[in-house]
Amino acid sequence: MTQGTGNGGGGGTRAWLRWQTGTGQCRNDRRGTDGSADEPGPPPTGFSLLPWLLLGMGGFSNLFQADTPQPWIGAIGLLTFNSLYVYVVFRSFVREARESRSTKAALLLMGLVTCGLALGYGGSWLYFFPLLGLATGAVTRGPHLGRIGLALAALAGAVSAYRDGWDAFNITYATFLSTMVTAAILSLSEAVRQLRAAREELARRAVAEERLRFSRDLHDLLGHTLSVIVVKSEAVRRLAPRDLDAALAQVTDIESVGRQALTEIREAVTGYREGSLSTDLDRAASALRAAGVEPSVHLSGPPLAARAEALLGWVVREAVTNVVRHGESASRCEISVTGDTERVRLRVTDDGRATAPVPSAGGTGLRGLRERLAAAGGHLEAGPGPRGGFTVTAELPTETDPVLPPRDRTPSGGLLESA
């Protein structure tokens, strides 16, 4: 019996090592044809630890041998141990249940039953210590795992040495290994799943941010472009009876605006649109003139980074669109861009009645611009001006390009008034 215990302990240890190594190899080999890792499948449950109850088959077979004293006590102990083992391992895969007092009490009772069976019968009954270590590793995951694993291995070694002498080393080693490796594998599996869940959450947020970006860009692009087309179409209708050449010039502008809008929508879809503030100011001036509003543009200060110009371009588009749509009886609109080496300030003011634009749903319009500027370290204010009309003010970090010297700039085309 003693010799069988020593050989069986070494075989159990080697089987445990083969199982752990095989599991790692299986995880490494689970690759698709493109080299990417497959999905991990459903999370592990207590069923993955049930096959190890076969280690107790030696004790079960001893119950039917004539030399086993009081076999009914061993049968009760075996049934109790197996019941506690199943209870503990199934609760170990749920965090709340794993940390509950009932689970820890069941694990403690399981340890007492293991010690009683090992002291009373020895031999194959000592294999219940590695099973106890497996259940302990499944439940105990944290900073105290090392001390608990060493204490359990020392207990297994002491009991095994008392029963079987120096062959107790196999039981001691198997108990410590089962405790530590089980805890490590289950903790790693849980961490991998948490990382996958975090990655999926980040991917969902990235998709949501991209949808929000696209909806804002599309709203600003189409809202401004369609407003310009409507205003210029009205100008064509007014000019056609008395000035055909002027009407044709407006039609040419409508065609140009439409073509440019198609290009900008394609760029907005791919996320590579870099606005030019001078171009946006030229278009704003043209739209205001077509609506019968006289533009006055002042642009001065250091050159701006592409990001700052794009954001200010969006503000110009939205503010001018609001003047065209909502500025009642406005005859003049002033757009000023001033800045220094740290901040740049854009101000759009009209002299109409202060009719606030209708709020847009879904984070578009002025609300969407506030979010854009806030993300870039700026802010936007909109409301009635001190002398009437409606005023939109935006402020951003300059992000000056150090290669270009500060200079006053006039928007391209010569349509606007230089400061």
mmCIF file of N, CA and C in Angstrom, residues 238-310:
data_model
loop_
_atom_site.group_PDB
_atom_site.id
_atom_site.type_symbol
_atom_site.label_atom_id
_atom_site.label_comp_id
_atom_site.label_asym_id
_atom_site.label_seq_id
_atom_site.Cartn_x
_atom_site.Cartn_y
_atom_site.Cartn_z
ATOM 1 N N ARG A 238 -34.893 86.279 -58.503
ATOM 2 C CA ARG A 238 -35.085 87.730 -58.479
ATOM 3 C C ARG A 238 -34.345 88.420 -59.628
ATOM 4 N N LEU A 239 -33.134 87.912 -59.963
ATOM 5 C CA LEU A 239 -32.309 88.603 -60.950
ATOM 6 C C LEU A 239 -32.645 88.242 -62.394
ATOM 7 N N ALA A 240 -33.211 87.051 -62.612
ATOM 8 C CA ALA A 240 -33.428 86.580 -63.986
ATOM 9 C C ALA A 240 -34.253 87.542 -64.843
ATOM 10 N N PRO A 241 -35.345 88.138 -64.346
ATOM 11 C CA PRO A 241 -36.133 89.031 -65.236
ATOM 12 C C PRO A 241 -35.401 90.304 -65.659
ATOM 13 N N ARG A 242 -34.465 90.795 -64.845
ATOM 14 C CA ARG A 242 -33.881 92.086 -65.163
ATOM 15 C C ARG A 242 -32.377 92.044 -65.433
ATOM 16 N N ASP A 243 -31.649 90.991 -64.972
ATOM 17 C CA ASP A 243 -30.201 90.937 -65.188
ATOM 18 C C ASP A 243 -29.804 89.475 -65.384
ATOM 19 N N LEU A 244 -29.834 89.043 -66.646
ATOM 20 C CA LEU A 244 -29.575 87.637 -66.943
ATOM 21 C C LEU A 244 -28.127 87.252 -66.629
ATOM 22 N N ASP A 245 -27.187 88.162 -66.894
ATOM 23 C CA ASP A 245 -25.780 87.833 -66.617
ATOM 24 C C ASP A 245 -25.540 87.605 -65.129
ATOM 25 N N ALA A 246 -26.115 88.453 -64.298
ATOM 26 C CA ALA A 246 -25.967 88.272 -62.855
ATOM 27 C C ALA A 246 -26.619 86.964 -62.396
ATOM 28 N N ALA A 247 -27.767 86.636 -62.986
ATOM 29 C CA ALA A 247 -28.436 85.387 -62.641
ATOM 30 C C ALA A 247 -27.578 84.191 -63.032
ATOM 31 N N LEU A 248 -26.954 84.258 -64.224
ATOM 32 C CA LEU A 248 -26.073 83.163 -64.648
ATOM 33 C C LEU A 248 -24.863 83.030 -63.726
ATOM 34 N N ALA A 249 -24.376 84.168 -63.234
ATOM 35 C CA ALA A 249 -23.255 84.110 -62.289
ATOM 36 C C ALA A 249 -23.666 83.394 -61.010
ATOM 37 N N GLN A 250 -24.899 83.633 -60.543
ATOM 38 C CA GLN A 250 -25.385 82.932 -59.359
ATOM 39 C C GLN A 250 -25.559 81.439 -59.634
ATOM 40 N N VAL A 251 -26.015 81.093 -60.839
ATOM 41 C CA VAL A 251 -26.150 79.680 -61.197
ATOM 42 C C VAL A 251 -24.776 78.996 -61.202
ATOM 43 N N THR A 252 -23.766 79.705 -61.707
ATOM 44 C CA THR A 252 -22.409 79.160 -61.688
ATOM 45 C C THR A 252 -21.941 78.931 -60.258
ATOM 46 N N ASP A 253 -22.260 79.873 -59.361
ATOM 47 C CA ASP A 253 -21.912 79.693 -57.950
ATOM 48 C C ASP A 253 -22.625 78.486 -57.345
ATOM 49 N N ILE A 254 -23.898 78.288 -57.721
ATOM 50 C CA ILE A 254 -24.640 77.124 -57.202
ATOM 51 C C ILE A 254 -23.969 75.833 -57.640
ATOM 52 N N GLU A 255 -23.547 75.779 -58.902
ATOM 53 C CA GLU A 255 -22.861 74.591 -59.390
ATOM 54 C C GLU A 255 -21.549 74.367 -58.633
ATOM 55 N N SER A 256 -20.799 75.445 -58.412
ATOM 56 C CA SER A 256 -19.536 75.332 -57.700
ATOM 57 C C SER A 256 -19.739 74.881 -56.260
ATOM 58 N N VAL A 257 -20.758 75.441 -55.602
ATOM 59 C CA VAL A 257 -21.048 75.052 -54.221
ATOM 60 C C VAL A 257 -21.448 73.584 -54.150
ATOM 61 N N GLY A 258 -22.251 73.123 -55.098
ATOM 62 C CA GLY A 258 -22.672 71.732 -55.119
ATOM 63 C C GLY A 258 -21.505 70.776 -55.316
ATOM 64 N N ARG A 259 -20.613 71.110 -56.265
ATOM 65 C CA ARG A 259 -19.457 70.254 -56.492
ATOM 66 C C ARG A 259 -18.539 70.211 -55.261
ATOM 67 N N GLN A 260 -18.328 71.374 -54.678
ATOM 68 C CA GLN A 260 -17.483 71.420 -53.496
ATOM 69 C C GLN A 260 -18.102 70.638 -52.330
ATOM 70 N N ALA A 261 -19.438 70.704 -52.214
ATOM 71 C CA ALA A 261 -20.113 69.956 -51.153
ATOM 72 C C ALA A 261 -19.928 68.451 -51.330
ATOM 73 N N LEU A 262 -19.991 67.974 -52.564
ATOM 74 C CA LEU A 262 -19.759 66.547 -52.814
ATOM 75 C C LEU A 262 -18.355 66.143 -52.382
ATOM 76 N N THR A 263 -17.365 66.990 -52.723
ATOM 77 C CA THR A 263 -15.991 66.679 -52.314
ATOM 78 C C THR A 263 -15.848 66.666 -50.813
ATOM 79 N N GLU A 264 -16.443 67.625 -50.134
ATOM 80 C CA GLU A 264 -16.305 67.717 -48.684
ATOM 81 C C GLU A 264 -17.027 66.581 -47.975
ATOM 82 N N ILE A 265 -18.139 66.128 -48.543
ATOM 83 C CA ILE A 265 -18.844 65.005 -47.929
ATOM 84 C C ILE A 265 -18.001 63.747 -48.024
ATOM 85 N N ARG A 266 -17.342 63.536 -49.175
ATOM 86 C CA ARG A 266 -16.454 62.377 -49.301
ATOM 87 C C ARG A 266 -15.318 62.464 -48.283
ATOM 88 N N GLU A 267 -14.766 63.657 -48.103
ATOM 89 C CA GLU A 267 -13.681 63.819 -47.139
ATOM 90 C C GLU A 267 -14.164 63.644 -45.713
ATOM 91 N N ALA A 268 -15.388 64.076 -45.449
ATOM 92 C CA ALA A 268 -15.935 63.919 -44.098
ATOM 93 C C ALA A 268 -16.161 62.447 -43.769
ATOM 94 N N VAL A 269 -16.556 61.657 -44.762
ATOM 95 C CA VAL A 269 -16.783 60.238 -44.536
ATOM 96 C C VAL A 269 -15.487 59.549 -44.136
ATOM 97 N N THR A 270 -14.399 59.910 -44.797
ATOM 98 C CA THR A 270 -13.110 59.295 -44.482
ATOM 99 C C THR A 270 -12.421 59.953 -43.296
ATOM 100 N N GLY A 271 -12.935 61.074 -42.806
ATOM 101 C CA GLY A 271 -12.373 61.712 -41.625
ATOM 102 C C GLY A 271 -11.106 62.496 -41.878
ATOM 103 N N TYR A 272 -10.831 62.883 -43.141
ATOM 104 C CA TYR A 272 -9.579 63.560 -43.441
ATOM 105 C C TYR A 272 -9.804 65.001 -43.879
ATOM 106 N N ARG A 273 -10.943 65.565 -43.555
ATOM 107 C CA ARG A 273 -11.220 66.920 -44.010
ATOM 108 C C ARG A 273 -10.394 67.919 -43.214
ATOM 109 N N GLU A 274 -9.639 68.730 -43.886
ATOM 110 C CA GLU A 274 -8.884 69.823 -43.270
ATOM 111 C C GLU A 274 -9.395 71.137 -43.849
ATOM 112 N N GLY A 275 -10.109 71.891 -43.014
ATOM 113 C CA GLY A 275 -10.731 73.096 -43.508
ATOM 114 C C GLY A 275 -9.739 74.231 -43.692
ATOM 115 N N SER A 276 -10.073 75.127 -44.604
ATOM 116 C CA SER A 276 -9.329 76.357 -44.801
ATOM 117 C C SER A 276 -10.221 77.499 -44.366
ATOM 118 N N LEU A 277 -9.769 78.254 -43.370
ATOM 119 C CA LEU A 277 -10.601 79.319 -42.831
ATOM 120 C C LEU A 277 -10.859 80.399 -43.873
ATOM 121 N N SER A 278 -9.860 80.721 -44.679
ATOM 122 C CA SER A 278 -10.050 81.747 -45.712
ATOM 123 C C SER A 278 -11.108 81.318 -46.721
ATOM 124 N N THR A 279 -11.083 80.064 -47.126
ATOM 125 C CA THR A 279 -12.088 79.566 -48.068
ATOM 126 C C THR A 279 -13.474 79.618 -47.455
ATOM 127 N N ASP A 280 -13.599 79.202 -46.201
ATOM 128 C CA ASP A 280 -14.906 79.251 -45.538
ATOM 129 C C ASP A 280 -15.405 80.684 -45.400
ATOM 130 N N LEU A 281 -14.514 81.620 -45.172
ATOM 131 C CA LEU A 281 -14.929 83.025 -45.075
ATOM 132 C C LEU A 281 -15.385 83.554 -46.428
ATOM 133 N N ASP A 282 -14.701 83.172 -47.494
ATOM 134 C CA ASP A 282 -15.129 83.586 -48.832
ATOM 135 C C ASP A 282 -16.528 83.072 -49.151
ATOM 136 N N ARG A 283 -16.750 81.795 -48.849
ATOM 137 C CA ARG A 283 -18.073 81.234 -49.124
ATOM 138 C C ARG A 283 -19.139 81.875 -48.255
ATOM 139 N N ALA A 284 -18.793 82.170 -47.000
ATOM 140 C CA ALA A 284 -19.748 82.829 -46.117
ATOM 141 C C ALA A 284 -20.119 84.204 -46.656
ATOM 142 N N ALA A 285 -19.127 84.942 -47.136
ATOM 143 C CA ALA A 285 -19.406 86.265 -47.701
ATOM 144 C C ALA A 285 -20.303 86.158 -48.925
ATOM 145 N N SER A 286 -20.042 85.169 -49.781
ATOM 146 C CA SER A 286 -20.871 84.989 -50.971
ATOM 147 C C SER A 286 -22.302 84.640 -50.603
ATOM 148 N N ALA A 287 -22.483 83.760 -49.603
ATOM 149 C CA ALA A 287 -23.833 83.385 -49.180
ATOM 150 C C ALA A 287 -24.561 84.573 -48.568
ATOM 151 N N LEU A 288 -23.863 85.377 -47.783
ATOM 152 C CA LEU A 288 -24.504 86.544 -47.168
ATOM 153 C C LEU A 288 -24.928 87.557 -48.231
ATOM 154 N N ARG A 289 -24.077 87.792 -49.220
ATOM 155 C CA ARG A 289 -24.436 88.744 -50.284
ATOM 156 C C ARG A 289 -25.646 88.254 -51.064
ATOM 157 N N ALA A 290 -25.691 86.933 -51.329
ATOM 158 C CA ALA A 290 -26.838 86.403 -52.060
ATOM 159 C C ALA A 290 -28.124 86.535 -51.254
ATOM 160 N N ALA A 291 -28.019 86.536 -49.926
ATOM 161 C CA ALA A 291 -29.189 86.701 -49.067
ATOM 162 C C ALA A 291 -29.507 88.163 -48.800
ATOM 163 N N GLY A 292 -28.774 89.086 -49.395
ATOM 164 C CA GLY A 292 -29.025 90.504 -49.188
ATOM 165 C C GLY A 292 -28.434 91.058 -47.916
ATOM 166 N N VAL A 293 -27.428 90.363 -47.357
ATOM 167 C CA VAL A 293 -26.762 90.824 -46.141
ATOM 168 C C VAL A 293 -25.338 91.219 -46.511
ATOM 169 N N GLU A 294 -24.936 92.415 -46.110
ATOM 170 C CA GLU A 294 -23.602 92.911 -46.427
ATOM 171 C C GLU A 294 -22.577 92.340 -45.444
ATOM 172 N N PRO A 295 -21.572 91.600 -45.943
ATOM 173 C CA PRO A 295 -20.573 91.042 -45.028
ATOM 174 C C PRO A 295 -19.437 92.015 -44.768
ATOM 175 N N SER A 296 -18.887 91.930 -43.584
ATOM 176 C CA SER A 296 -17.691 92.691 -43.227
ATOM 177 C C SER A 296 -16.779 91.740 -42.450
ATOM 178 N N VAL A 297 -15.627 91.434 -43.058
ATOM 179 C CA VAL A 297 -14.748 90.425 -42.493
ATOM 180 C C VAL A 297 -13.408 91.049 -42.130
ATOM 181 N N HIS A 298 -12.940 90.779 -40.924
ATOM 182 C CA HIS A 298 -11.635 91.233 -40.468
ATOM 183 C C HIS A 298 -10.854 90.004 -40.011
ATOM 184 N N LEU A 299 -9.718 89.770 -40.622
ATOM 185 C CA LEU A 299 -8.921 88.585 -40.323
ATOM 186 C C LEU A 299 -7.484 89.010 -40.069
ATOM 187 N N SER A 300 -6.997 88.768 -38.877
ATOM 188 C CA SER A 300 -5.634 89.155 -38.544
ATOM 189 C C SER A 300 -5.093 88.220 -37.473
ATOM 190 N N GLY A 301 -3.782 88.261 -37.309
ATOM 191 C CA GLY A 301 -3.162 87.438 -36.286
ATOM 192 C C GLY A 301 -2.217 86.423 -36.882
ATOM 193 N N PRO A 302 -1.630 85.584 -36.053
ATOM 194 C CA PRO A 302 -0.667 84.588 -36.530
ATOM 195 C C PRO A 302 -1.364 83.465 -37.289
ATOM 196 N N PRO A 303 -0.628 82.743 -38.132
ATOM 197 C CA PRO A 303 -1.209 81.582 -38.822
ATOM 198 C C PRO A 303 -1.678 80.541 -37.814
ATOM 199 N N LEU A 304 -2.704 79.810 -38.180
ATOM 200 C CA LEU A 304 -3.298 78.815 -37.301
ATOM 201 C C LEU A 304 -2.979 77.411 -37.787
ATOM 202 N N ALA A 305 -2.981 76.494 -36.853
ATOM 203 C CA ALA A 305 -2.829 75.086 -37.215
ATOM 204 C C ALA A 305 -4.068 74.616 -37.964
ATOM 205 N N ALA A 306 -3.921 73.524 -38.708
ATOM 206 C CA ALA A 306 -5.022 73.023 -39.533
ATOM 207 C C ALA A 306 -6.242 72.692 -38.677
ATOM 208 N N ARG A 307 -6.007 72.144 -37.500
ATOM 209 C CA ARG A 307 -7.135 71.780 -36.650
ATOM 210 C C ARG A 307 -7.913 73.010 -36.211
ATOM 211 N N ALA A 308 -7.201 74.064 -35.810
ATOM 212 C CA ALA A 308 -7.871 75.283 -35.370
ATOM 213 C C ALA A 308 -8.640 75.918 -36.524
ATOM 214 N N GLU A 309 -8.038 75.951 -37.724
ATOM 215 C CA GLU A 309 -8.736 76.513 -38.880
ATOM 216 C C GLU A 309 -9.986 75.718 -39.209
ATOM 217 N N ALA A 310 -9.909 74.389 -39.125
ATOM 218 C CA ALA A 310 -11.081 73.566 -39.422
ATOM 219 C C ALA A 310 -12.204 73.839 -38.431
#
